[in-house]
CSV table of C-alpha atoms in Angstrom, one decimal:
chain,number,residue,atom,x,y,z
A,20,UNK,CA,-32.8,-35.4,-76.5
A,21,UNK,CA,-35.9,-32.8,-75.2
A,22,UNK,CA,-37.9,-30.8,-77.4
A,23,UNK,CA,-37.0,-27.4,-78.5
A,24,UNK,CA,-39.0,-24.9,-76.9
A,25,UNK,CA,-41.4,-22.6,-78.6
A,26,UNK,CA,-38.6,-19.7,-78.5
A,27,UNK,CA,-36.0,-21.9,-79.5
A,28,UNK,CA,-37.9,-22.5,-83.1
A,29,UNK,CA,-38.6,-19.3,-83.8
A,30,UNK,CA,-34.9,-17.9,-82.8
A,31,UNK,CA,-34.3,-20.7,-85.5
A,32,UNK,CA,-37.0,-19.8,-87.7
A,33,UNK,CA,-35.5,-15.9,-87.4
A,34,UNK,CA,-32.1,-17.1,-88.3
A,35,UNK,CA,-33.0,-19.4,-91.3
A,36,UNK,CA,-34.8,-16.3,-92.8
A,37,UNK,CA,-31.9,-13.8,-91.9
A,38,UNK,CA,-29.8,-16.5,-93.8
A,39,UNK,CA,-32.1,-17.2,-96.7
A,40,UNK,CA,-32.1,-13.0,-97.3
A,41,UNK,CA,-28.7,-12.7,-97.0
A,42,UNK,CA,-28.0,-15.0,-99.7
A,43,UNK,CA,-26.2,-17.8,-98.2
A,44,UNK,CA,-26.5,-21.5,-97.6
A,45,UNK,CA,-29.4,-22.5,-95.8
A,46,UNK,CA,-29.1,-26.3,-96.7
A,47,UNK,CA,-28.8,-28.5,-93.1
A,48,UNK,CA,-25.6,-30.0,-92.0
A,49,UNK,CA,-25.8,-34.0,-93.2
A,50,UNK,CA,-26.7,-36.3,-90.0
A,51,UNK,CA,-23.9,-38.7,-88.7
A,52,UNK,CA,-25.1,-42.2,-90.5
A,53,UNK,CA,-22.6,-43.9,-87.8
A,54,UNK,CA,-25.7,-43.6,-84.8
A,55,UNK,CA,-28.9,-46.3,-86.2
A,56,UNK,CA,-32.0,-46.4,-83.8
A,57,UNK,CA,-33.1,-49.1,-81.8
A,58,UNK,CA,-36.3,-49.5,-84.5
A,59,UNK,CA,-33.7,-49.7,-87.6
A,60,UNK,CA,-31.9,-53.0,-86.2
A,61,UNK,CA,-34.9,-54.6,-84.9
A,62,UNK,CA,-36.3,-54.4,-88.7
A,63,UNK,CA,-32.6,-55.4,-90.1
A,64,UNK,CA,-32.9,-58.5,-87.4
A,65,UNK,CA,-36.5,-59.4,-88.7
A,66,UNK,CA,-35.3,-59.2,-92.4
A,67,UNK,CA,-32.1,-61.0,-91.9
A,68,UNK,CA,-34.0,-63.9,-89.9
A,69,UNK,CA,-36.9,-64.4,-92.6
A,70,UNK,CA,-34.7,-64.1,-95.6
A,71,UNK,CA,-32.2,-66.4,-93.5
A,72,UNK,CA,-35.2,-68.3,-93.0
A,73,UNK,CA,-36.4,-69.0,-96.9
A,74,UNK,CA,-32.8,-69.1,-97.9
A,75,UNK,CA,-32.5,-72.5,-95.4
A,76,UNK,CA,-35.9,-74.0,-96.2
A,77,UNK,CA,-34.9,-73.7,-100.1
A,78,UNK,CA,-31.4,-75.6,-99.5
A,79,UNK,CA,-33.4,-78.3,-97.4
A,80,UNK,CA,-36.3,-78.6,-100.4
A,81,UNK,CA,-33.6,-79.1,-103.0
A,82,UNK,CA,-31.4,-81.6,-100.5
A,83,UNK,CA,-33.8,-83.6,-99.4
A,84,UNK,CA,-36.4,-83.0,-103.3
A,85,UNK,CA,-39.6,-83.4,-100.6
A,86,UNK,CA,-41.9,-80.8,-101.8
């Protein structure tokens, strides 16, 4: 996805004021939560892996009662 251009944010700009004087809705439409970035599952990975990781050294300590 590029970078609007500097006329494409005020043409934006111009229509968000036109918008908020006119009375009406100016709220954004709600993102699609179907598309996650790259950087959201390499940090759902990197939880699931440590808490995975305590959850197995736990079961082993109370298995094996080594502390």
């Amino acid at each position: 996805m590029t970078q609007p251009t500097n006329a494409d944010i005020r043409r934006k700009n111009a229509n968000f004021a036109a918008r908020a004087q006119a009375g009406k809705k100016t709220v954004r439409p709600p993102r699609s939560a179907t598309k996650r970035s790259v950087g959201t599952w390499v940090l759902i990975a990197m939880g699931f892996l440590v808490v995975g990781g305590t959850v197995v050294e736990l079961i082993r300590l109370i298995v094996f009662g080594s502390f």
